[in-house]
Amino acid sequence: MKLSRLALGLSLSAPALLLASPSALAQTLSGTVTNAAGKPLANATVEIEALKRVTSTNELGEFTFSNVKEGDYTLHIFASGFAHLHEHAQVQSDNAEGANFVLARSAIEVIDVHATPMHLSVMESATPVSVLSGETLRRQQAATLGDTLEKLPGVQSNFHGNVASTPIIRGLSGPRVLITQNGLDVSDVSRVGPDHAVASEASTAKQIDVLRGPATLFFGSGAIGGVVNVVDQRVPTSTETRGEFVLETQTVNDQKLGTFNVTTGVDNIAFYADGFYRDSNDYETPVAPDIDDPDGAHVVENSNEESNGFTLGTSYLFDQGYVGVAVERFEREYGVPGHSHGGDTSVFADLEQTKYQLLGEYNFTNDFLQSVHFRAGYTDYEHAEVEGGLVGTTFSNETEELRVELLHKPMAGWRGGISLHYKGSDVFAQGEEAFTPPSEMEMFAVALMEERHFGDFLVQLGARAESVTLDASSVLLPELDAHEHDDEHDHDEHAHDEHEHEGSEFIRQFAVDQEFTPISLSAGVVYTISESYNVGVSLSRSERAPSASELLSFGPHIGTRTYEIGALFDLSEEGEFVLSQTAIDLETANNIDLTFRKTQGDVGFVFNAFYNQVDNYYFQEETGLFAESGHDHDHGEEDHGEEEHSEDEHSDELPVYLFGSADAVLHGFELQVAWQTTDNLKLDFFADYVKARLKDGGALPRTSPMRVGSHVAYTLNNVRADLDITYFAKQDDISTFETETDGYTLVDASITYDIPLGDIDLSVYLSGENLTDEEARVHTSFLKDIAPRPGRNFAFGVRGYF
């Protein structure tokens, strides 16, 4: 982005921002930040990009950097409600006057993305980015990550009964969307199945970054569809004492929530702590959850939860950077809707995770390296499914990860560096519903990222190479009694026992050792048309190694109510499952993004259009066969099954789905418009759409429907009122054995009253969700027929900042 055009009414044709100093090697860099009306902006952030030195303006809008060597620098200046400013500054010994920097108003909030070595923000990057932070994050936070993010353009939720929702980005989810905490893999098993909750908490986060589209350069091949990065301050970078707390109760499920986070420190030692506790009952719905029993109770059974967690962190701060460590304990017990054995005994999940993170940064003073950023983590995760007080199935994931980013000083105008990345995980599943065998994954990667301004053009380039190995020493291939579903099939208990005996009589066991070398390439250009407009294009080719569940699965997956068989197997002409003779290929996404943005003024917008052709797209194909699940599962109409399959409430047959690969195409758009009509009133509008289909014909299952949404925010003195109206269109572009989903409109509102109490800013709020009590069934959910969205809900809470 052209630097001089980001300043409103400011000319730096002569050297400025300088104060005289007797030493030619230790000058002072200072200035003042104001808005277009000349009013000083307090708490604006000013950064010397090359030195990674950051300060804030005082009440008069003034800032000062001491001990700055003579030379040319670029300042990055930003404040809430204003466009980011990048300006050139030259430090010399014969200048003594600081300059005034004018920030232009921006209707769309511009927030930097964390955990990426290159500078990314909503309005400046070739890569489409969304950030949820501040009051908007607190207003939209929910018990699950997917539900927290679903009002962002291009992001929807797979809504799994209010207990285990994960985000869907541009129609992609599961192993294609990576979820991280401060740039490190969250390391749970949420990517394996929709009934597995994400082990991360939004109520203690500072912000949540969403990179829409391939983000493999920064995070690896598991991010071929995008990244969700939850950012907190567990390794603090400041000793300033600050924090917040929330106490809240809700009506739809009697939820009680308490959460806090605090940062403080002494001298060069900083400390951080956070914690939360949440307890809720089964949630109420506008109609009976089971569409076949409209007179039933208006409650989704087994949708309760109890969760808690705490984090402690500390760091040592020094002139060149910081280094710190944090430990987190996360526990969650939640029901699994639709997963009850025998119709009487409910199943619940008991999730426990301990996470350690080591984060640091060092800024060099030599002539080549600018800084090094390092992130290391160790996670011990366990997830048990409990029935009648007994553990039926246990999932565990032990992960080690290390990321090191070496950034060089500008060379011939290019800024960037090299990234080294290692991740190893040991995933283990044991029990009657362990449909994937134990496996070990190891990944080594090296990536190069560079960017440079050429006048009005910002060019961003990147490449990444990985070595991925997947080892499984005990892969099972049982002789499966799979058959076509018809009315003549015998369903009595004797037949079940016979089939189970036959299925367990011949089980073949073998070892699997797969090696992959995914390569990713990316090129992006942002052209600054004028002070207020820019256009960007991003091209990428990203490769992904299939996950263990996509390759090795062989067993009943009750979370999806299917019998899953991995791509390592095939169905023979005789109707038997055998080892596949087809080579396992990398999934390859060829993606183009076009972006048009208005960055300044009372009206701002961001429009993204994308086209993503995915070769060797791994997905589950229906076989027309059915197999015994080994249990009676109380569930409603099957998304995958035929109509007669839903007639028996306690049917223990599951449709057999085989992972295969085919070329797929996903394309669509996202639009966000913001209008600051007055100082007190702001209007926002968004829309998104994705069409996901196989290249040879046929829609992909559970594709997100088109949405149109609006948000109105009004502030007057200490009062703020918010109104959200979101329309989800009917989804009738469906795959085989999938049912259509009606459209619906959700209306949410909230009112907040701020009460200043000395050093504490207290807010009391009342919010309502689904105020019209609309029956809303989420098309992307595996449980849409038995678990619609919650009905009318009111929340009352108190939030404090200090």
Coordinates of N, CA, C and O in Angstrom, one line a residue, residues 11-140:
S11 N 1.7 16.0 4.5 CA 2.8 16.0 3.5 C 4.1 15.9 4.3 O 4.4 16.6 5.2
L12 N 4.9 14.9 4.0 CA 6.2 14.7 4.6 C 7.3 14.8 3.6 O 8.2 14.0 3.4
S13 N 7.2 15.8 2.8 CA 8.2 16.0 1.7 C 9.6 16.4 2.3 O 10.6 16.1 1.7
A14 N 9.6 17.0 3.5 CA 10.8 17.3 4.2 C 11.0 16.3 5.3 O 10.0 15.8 5.9
P15 N 12.2 16.0 5.7 CA 12.4 15.1 6.9 C 11.7 15.7 8.1 O 11.8 16.9 8.4
A16 N 11.0 14.8 8.9 CA 10.3 15.3 10.0 C 10.4 14.2 11.1 O 11.1 13.2 11.0
L17 N 9.6 14.4 12.1 CA 9.6 13.5 13.3 C 10.9 13.4 14.0 O 11.3 12.3 14.4
L18 N 11.7 14.5 14.1 CA 13.0 14.4 14.6 C 13.2 15.4 15.7 O 12.7 16.5 15.7
L19 N 14.0 14.9 16.7 CA 14.5 15.8 17.8 C 16.0 15.8 17.8 O 16.6 14.7 17.6
A20 N 16.6 17.0 18.0 CA 18.0 17.0 17.9 C 18.6 16.3 19.1 O 18.0 16.2 20.2
S21 N 19.8 15.7 18.9 CA 20.5 15.0 20.0 C 22.0 15.2 19.8 O 22.4 15.2 18.6
P22 N 22.8 15.3 20.9 CA 24.2 15.4 20.7 C 24.8 14.2 20.0 O 25.8 14.3 19.4
S23 N 24.2 13.1 20.2 CA 24.7 11.8 19.6 C 24.1 11.5 18.3 O 22.9 11.5 18.2
A24 N 24.9 11.3 17.3 CA 24.4 10.9 16.0 C 23.8 9.5 16.0 O 23.2 9.1 15.0
L25 N 24.1 8.7 17.0 CA 23.7 7.3 17.0 C 22.5 7.1 17.9 O 22.0 6.0 18.0
A26 N 22.1 8.1 18.7 CA 21.0 7.9 19.7 C 20.1 9.1 19.6 O 20.2 10.0 20.4
Q27 N 19.2 9.1 18.6 CA 18.3 10.2 18.5 C 17.0 9.9 19.2 O 16.7 8.8 19.6
T28 N 16.1 10.9 19.2 CA 14.7 10.7 19.7 C 13.7 10.9 18.6 O 13.8 11.9 17.8
L29 N 12.8 10.0 18.4 CA 11.8 10.0 17.4 C 10.4 10.3 18.1 O 10.0 9.6 18.9
S30 N 9.8 11.4 17.7 CA 8.5 11.8 18.3 C 7.6 12.4 17.4 O 7.9 12.7 16.2
G31 N 6.3 12.6 17.8 CA 5.3 13.2 16.9 C 4.0 13.2 17.7 O 3.8 12.9 18.8
T32 N 2.9 13.7 16.9 CA 1.6 13.8 17.5 C 0.6 13.1 16.5 O 0.8 13.3 15.3
V33 N -0.4 12.4 17.0 CA -1.4 11.8 16.2 C -2.7 12.5 16.5 O -3.2 12.6 17.6
T34 N -3.4 12.9 15.4 CA -4.7 13.5 15.5 C -5.7 13.0 14.5 O -5.3 12.2 13.6
N35 N -7.0 13.3 14.6 CA -7.9 13.0 13.5 C -8.0 14.1 12.5 O -7.2 15.1 12.6
A36 N -8.9 14.0 11.5 CA -8.9 15.0 10.5 C -9.3 16.4 11.0 O -9.0 17.4 10.3
A37 N -10.1 16.4 12.1 CA -10.5 17.7 12.7 C -9.4 18.3 13.6 O -9.6 19.4 14.1
G38 N -8.2 17.7 13.7 CA -7.2 18.2 14.5 C -7.2 17.8 16.0 O -6.4 18.3 16.8
K39 N -8.2 16.9 16.3 CA -8.3 16.5 17.7 C -7.3 15.4 18.0 O -7.2 14.5 17.3
P40 N -6.5 15.6 19.1 CA -5.6 14.6 19.5 C -6.2 13.2 19.8 O -7.3 13.2 20.3
L41 N -5.5 12.2 19.3 CA -6.0 10.8 19.6 C -5.2 10.1 20.7 O -4.0 9.9 20.5
A42 N -5.8 9.9 21.8 CA -5.1 9.2 22.9 C -5.2 7.7 22.7 O -6.1 7.2 22.0
N43 N -4.2 7.0 23.2 CA -4.1 5.5 23.1 C -4.0 5.0 21.7 O -4.3 3.8 21.5
A44 N -3.6 5.8 20.8 CA -3.2 5.3 19.4 C -1.9 4.5 19.5 O -1.0 4.9 20.3
T45 N -1.8 3.5 18.8 CA -0.6 2.7 18.8 C 0.4 3.1 17.7 O 0.0 3.2 16.5
V46 N 1.6 3.3 18.0 CA 2.7 3.7 17.1 C 3.8 2.6 17.1 O 4.3 2.3 18.2
E47 N 4.2 2.1 16.0 CA 5.2 1.1 15.9 C 6.2 1.4 14.9 O 5.9 1.9 13.8
I48 N 7.5 1.3 15.3 CA 8.6 1.4 14.3 C 8.8 0.0 13.8 O 9.3 -0.9 14.4
E49 N 8.3 -0.3 12.5 CA 8.2 -1.6 12.0 C 9.5 -2.4 12.0 O 9.6 -3.5 12.4
A50 N 10.6 -1.7 11.6 CA 11.9 -2.4 11.4 C 12.5 -2.8 12.8 O 13.2 -3.8 12.9
L51 N 12.1 -2.0 13.8 CA 12.7 -2.3 15.1 C 11.7 -3.0 16.1 O 12.1 -3.4 17.2
K52 N 10.5 -3.2 15.6 CA 9.5 -3.9 16.4 C 9.3 -3.2 17.8 O 9.0 -3.8 18.8
R53 N 9.5 -1.9 17.8 CA 9.3 -1.1 19.0 C 7.9 -0.4 18.9 O 7.5 0.2 17.9
V54 N 7.1 -0.5 20.1 CA 5.7 -0.1 20.1 C 5.5 0.8 21.3 O 6.1 0.6 22.4
T55 N 4.8 1.9 21.1 CA 4.4 2.8 22.1 C 3.0 3.3 21.9 O 2.4 3.0 20.8
S56 N 2.4 4.0 22.8 CA 1.0 4.6 22.7 C 1.1 6.1 22.9 O 1.9 6.6 23.7
T57 N 0.1 6.8 22.3 CA 0.0 8.2 22.5 C -0.6 8.5 23.8 O -1.4 7.8 24.4
N58 N -0.2 9.7 24.4 CA -0.8 10.2 25.6 C -2.1 10.9 25.4 O -2.6 10.9 24.2
E59 N -2.7 11.6 26.4 CA -3.9 12.3 26.2 C -3.8 13.4 25.2 O -4.9 13.9 24.6
L60 N -2.6 13.9 24.9 CA -2.4 15.0 23.9 C -2.1 14.4 22.6 O -1.8 15.2 21.6
G61 N -2.2 13.1 22.4 CA -1.8 12.5 21.1 C -0.4 12.4 20.9 O 0.0 12.1 19.7
E62 N 0.5 12.6 21.9 CA 1.9 12.6 21.7 C 2.6 11.3 21.9 O 2.1 10.5 22.8
F63 N 3.6 11.0 21.2 CA 4.4 9.8 21.4 C 5.9 10.1 21.2 O 6.3 11.1 20.6
T64 N 6.7 9.3 21.9 CA 8.2 9.5 21.8 C 8.9 8.1 21.9 O 8.5 7.3 22.7
F65 N 9.9 8.0 21.0 CA 10.8 6.9 21.1 C 12.2 7.4 21.3 O 12.6 8.4 20.6
S66 N 12.9 6.9 22.3 CA 14.2 7.4 22.6 C 15.2 6.4 22.1 O 14.9 5.2 21.9
N67 N 16.5 6.8 22.0 CA 17.6 5.9 21.6 C 17.3 5.2 20.3 O 17.4 4.0 20.2
V68 N 17.0 6.0 19.3 CA 16.8 5.5 17.9 C 18.0 5.9 17.0 O 18.3 7.1 17.0
K69 N 18.6 4.9 16.4 CA 19.7 5.2 15.5 C 19.3 6.1 14.3 O 18.1 6.0 13.9
E70 N 20.2 6.9 13.8 CA 19.9 7.6 12.5 C 19.6 6.6 11.4 O 20.2 5.6 11.3
G71 N 18.6 7.0 10.6 CA 18.3 6.2 9.4 C 16.9 6.4 9.0 O 16.1 7.3 9.5
D72 N 16.4 5.6 8.0 CA 15.1 5.7 7.5 C 14.2 4.6 8.1 O 14.7 3.4 8.2
Y73 N 13.0 4.9 8.5 CA 12.1 4.0 9.2 C 10.7 4.1 8.6 O 10.4 5.2 8.0
T74 N 9.9 3.1 8.8 CA 8.5 3.2 8.5 C 7.7 3.0 9.8 O 7.9 2.1 10.6
L75 N 6.8 4.0 10.0 CA 5.9 4.0 11.2 C 4.6 3.4 10.8 O 4.0 3.7 9.8
H76 N 4.1 2.5 11.7 CA 2.7 1.9 11.6 C 1.9 2.5 12.7 O 2.2 2.2 13.9
I77 N 0.9 3.3 12.4 CA 0.1 4.0 13.4 C -1.4 3.6 13.2 O -1.9 3.6 12.1
F78 N -2.0 3.2 14.3 CA -3.4 2.8 14.2 C -4.2 3.1 15.5 O -3.6 3.1 16.6
A79 N -5.5 3.3 15.4 CA -6.4 3.5 16.5 C -7.7 3.0 16.2 O -8.1 2.9 15.0
S80 N -8.5 2.6 17.2 CA -9.8 2.1 16.9 C -10.7 3.1 16.2 O -10.8 4.3 16.6
G81 N -11.4 2.6 15.1 CA -12.3 3.5 14.4 C -11.6 4.3 13.3 O -12.2 5.1 12.6
F82 N -10.3 4.0 13.1 CA -9.5 4.8 12.0 C -8.7 3.8 11.2 O -8.4 2.7 11.6
A83 N -8.5 4.2 9.9 CA -7.7 3.5 9.0 C -6.2 3.4 9.5 O -5.7 4.4 10.1
H84 N -5.5 2.3 9.2 CA -4.1 2.2 9.6 C -3.3 3.2 8.7 O -3.6 3.4 7.5
L85 N -2.2 3.7 9.3 CA -1.4 4.6 8.6 C 0.1 4.1 8.6 O 0.6 3.7 9.6
H86 N 0.7 4.0 7.4 CA 2.1 3.7 7.3 C 2.8 4.9 6.7 O 2.5 5.3 5.6
E87 N 3.8 5.4 7.5 CA 4.4 6.6 7.0 C 5.9 6.5 7.2 O 6.4 5.9 8.1
H88 N 6.6 7.1 6.2 CA 8.1 7.2 6.3 C 8.6 8.2 7.3 O 8.0 9.3 7.4
A89 N 9.6 7.9 8.0 CA 10.2 8.8 8.9 C 11.7 8.7 8.8 O 12.3 7.6 8.8
Q90 N 12.4 9.8 8.8 CA 13.9 9.8 8.6 C 14.5 10.5 9.9 O 14.1 11.6 10.2
V91 N 15.3 9.7 10.6 CA 15.9 10.2 11.8 C 17.3 10.8 11.5 O 18.2 10.0 11.0
Q92 N 17.5 12.1 11.8 CA 18.8 12.7 11.6 C 19.1 13.6 12.8 O 18.2 14.0 13.6
S93 N 20.3 14.0 12.9 CA 20.7 14.8 14.1 C 20.4 16.3 14.0 O 20.5 17.0 15.0
D94 N 20.1 16.8 12.8 CA 19.9 18.2 12.6 C 18.4 18.6 12.5 O 18.1 19.7 12.0
N95 N 17.5 17.7 12.9 CA 16.1 18.1 13.0 C 15.6 18.0 14.4 O 15.9 17.1 15.2
A96 N 14.8 19.0 14.7 CA 14.3 19.1 16.1 C 12.8 19.2 16.3 O 12.3 19.5 17.3
E97 N 12.1 19.0 15.2 CA 10.6 19.2 15.3 C 9.9 17.9 15.0 O 10.1 17.3 13.9
G98 N 9.0 17.5 15.9 CA 8.2 16.3 15.6 C 7.0 16.7 14.7 O 6.6 17.8 14.6
A99 N 6.6 15.7 13.9 CA 5.5 15.9 12.9 C 4.2 15.5 13.4 O 4.0 14.7 14.4
N100 N 3.1 16.0 12.8 CA 1.8 15.6 13.1 C 1.3 14.6 12.1 O 1.4 14.7 10.9
F101 N 0.7 13.5 12.6 CA 0.2 12.4 11.8 C -1.4 12.4 11.9 O -1.9 12.4 13.0
V102 N -2.0 12.4 10.8 CA -3.5 12.5 10.8 C -4.1 11.2 10.3 O -3.7 10.7 9.2
L103 N -4.9 10.6 11.2 CA -5.5 9.3 10.9 C -6.9 9.6 10.3 O -7.7 10.4 10.8
A104 N -7.2 8.9 9.2 CA -8.5 9.0 8.5 C -9.5 8.0 9.1 O -9.2 6.9 9.5
R105 N -10.7 8.5 9.2 CA -11.8 7.6 9.8 C -12.0 6.4 8.9 O -11.9 6.5 7.7
S106 N -12.4 5.3 9.6 CA -12.7 4.1 8.9 C -14.0 3.5 9.5 O -14.0 3.2 10.7
A107 N -15.0 3.3 8.7 CA -16.2 2.7 9.2 C -16.1 1.2 9.6 O -16.7 0.7 10.5
I108 N -15.2 0.5 8.9 CA -14.9 -0.9 9.2 C -13.7 -0.9 10.1 O -12.6 -0.4 9.8
E109 N -13.8 -1.6 11.2 CA -12.7 -1.7 12.2 C -11.5 -2.4 11.6 O -11.7 -3.5 11.0
V110 N -10.3 -1.8 11.7 CA -9.1 -2.4 11.1 C -8.3 -2.9 12.2 O -7.7 -2.1 13.1
I111 N -8.1 -4.2 12.3 CA -7.4 -4.9 13.4 C -6.3 -5.8 12.8 O -6.5 -6.5 11.9
D112 N -5.1 -5.7 13.4 CA -4.0 -6.6 13.0 C -4.3 -8.0 13.4 O -4.8 -8.3 14.4
V113 N -3.8 -8.9 12.5 CA -3.9 -10.4 12.8 C -2.6 -10.8 13.6 O -1.5 -10.4 13.2
H114 N -2.8 -11.6 14.6 CA -1.7 -12.1 15.4 C -1.2 -13.4 14.8 O -1.8 -14.1 14.0
A115 N 0.0 -13.9 15.3 CA 0.5 -15.2 15.0 C 0.9 -15.4 13.6 O 1.0 -16.6 13.1
T116 N 1.0 -14.4 12.8 CA 1.6 -14.5 11.4 C 2.8 -13.6 11.3 O 2.8 -12.5 11.8
P117 N 3.9 -14.1 10.7 CA 5.1 -13.3 10.6 C 4.9 -12.0 9.8 O 5.6 -11.0 10.0
M118 N 4.0 -12.1 8.8 CA 3.8 -10.9 8.0 C 2.6 -10.1 8.5 O 1.7 -10.6 9.1
H119 N 2.7 -8.8 8.2 CA 1.6 -7.9 8.7 C 0.3 -8.1 7.9 O 0.3 -8.0 6.6
L120 N -0.8 -8.5 8.5 CA -2.0 -8.7 7.9 C -3.1 -7.9 8.7 O -3.1 -7.9 9.9
S121 N -4.0 -7.3 7.9 CA -5.2 -6.7 8.5 C -6.3 -6.8 7.6 O -6.2 -7.1 6.4
V122 N -7.5 -6.5 8.0 CA -8.7 -6.6 7.2 C -8.6 -5.8 5.9 O -9.1 -6.2 4.9
M123 N -8.1 -4.6 6.0 CA -8.1 -3.7 4.9 C -6.8 -3.6 4.0 O -6.8 -2.8 3.1
E124 N -5.8 -4.4 4.4 CA -4.5 -4.1 3.7 C -3.9 -5.4 3.1 O -2.9 -5.3 2.4
S125 N -4.4 -6.6 3.4 CA -3.8 -7.8 3.0 C -4.4 -8.3 1.7 O -5.6 -8.1 1.4
A126 N -3.6 -9.0 0.9 CA -4.1 -9.8 -0.3 C -4.9 -11.0 0.2 O -5.7 -11.5 -0.6
T127 N -4.7 -11.5 1.4 CA -5.4 -12.6 1.9 C -6.6 -12.2 2.7 O -6.5 -11.3 3.5
P128 N -7.8 -12.7 2.4 CA -9.0 -12.3 3.1 C -8.9 -12.7 4.6 O -8.6 -13.8 4.9
V129 N -9.2 -11.7 5.4 CA -9.0 -11.9 6.9 C -10.2 -11.3 7.6 O -10.8 -10.3 7.1
S130 N -10.7 -11.9 8.6 CA -11.7 -11.4 9.6 C -11.1 -11.4 11.0 O -10.4 -12.4 11.3
V131 N -11.5 -10.5 11.8 CA -11.0 -10.4 13.2 C -12.2 -10.1 14.1 O -12.9 -9.1 13.8
L132 N -12.4 -10.9 15.1 CA -13.5 -10.6 16.1 C -12.8 -10.3 17.4 O -12.0 -11.0 17.9
S133 N -13.1 -9.1 17.9 CA -12.4 -8.6 19.1 C -13.2 -7.6 19.8 O -14.3 -7.2 19.4
G134 N -12.7 -7.1 21.0 CA -13.4 -6.1 21.7 C -14.8 -6.3 22.1 O -15.2 -7.5 22.5
E135 N -15.6 -5.3 22.1 CA -17.0 -5.4 22.5 C -17.8 -6.4 21.5 O -18.7 -7.1 22.0
T136 N -17.4 -6.4 20.3 CA -18.1 -7.3 19.4 C -17.9 -8.8 19.7 O -18.8 -9.6 19.7
L137 N -16.6 -9.1 20.1 CA -16.3 -10.5 20.6 C -17.1 -10.8 21.8 O -17.7 -11.9 21.9
R138 N -17.2 -9.9 22.8 CA -17.9 -10.2 24.0 C -19.4 -10.3 23.8 O -20.1 -11.1 24.4
R139 N -19.9 -9.6 22.8 CA -21.4 -9.6 22.5 C -21.7 -10.9 21.8 O -22.8 -11.4 22.0
Q140 N -20.8 -11.5 21.0 CA -21.1 -12.6 20.2 C -20.6 -13.9 20.8 O -20.8 -15.0 20.2

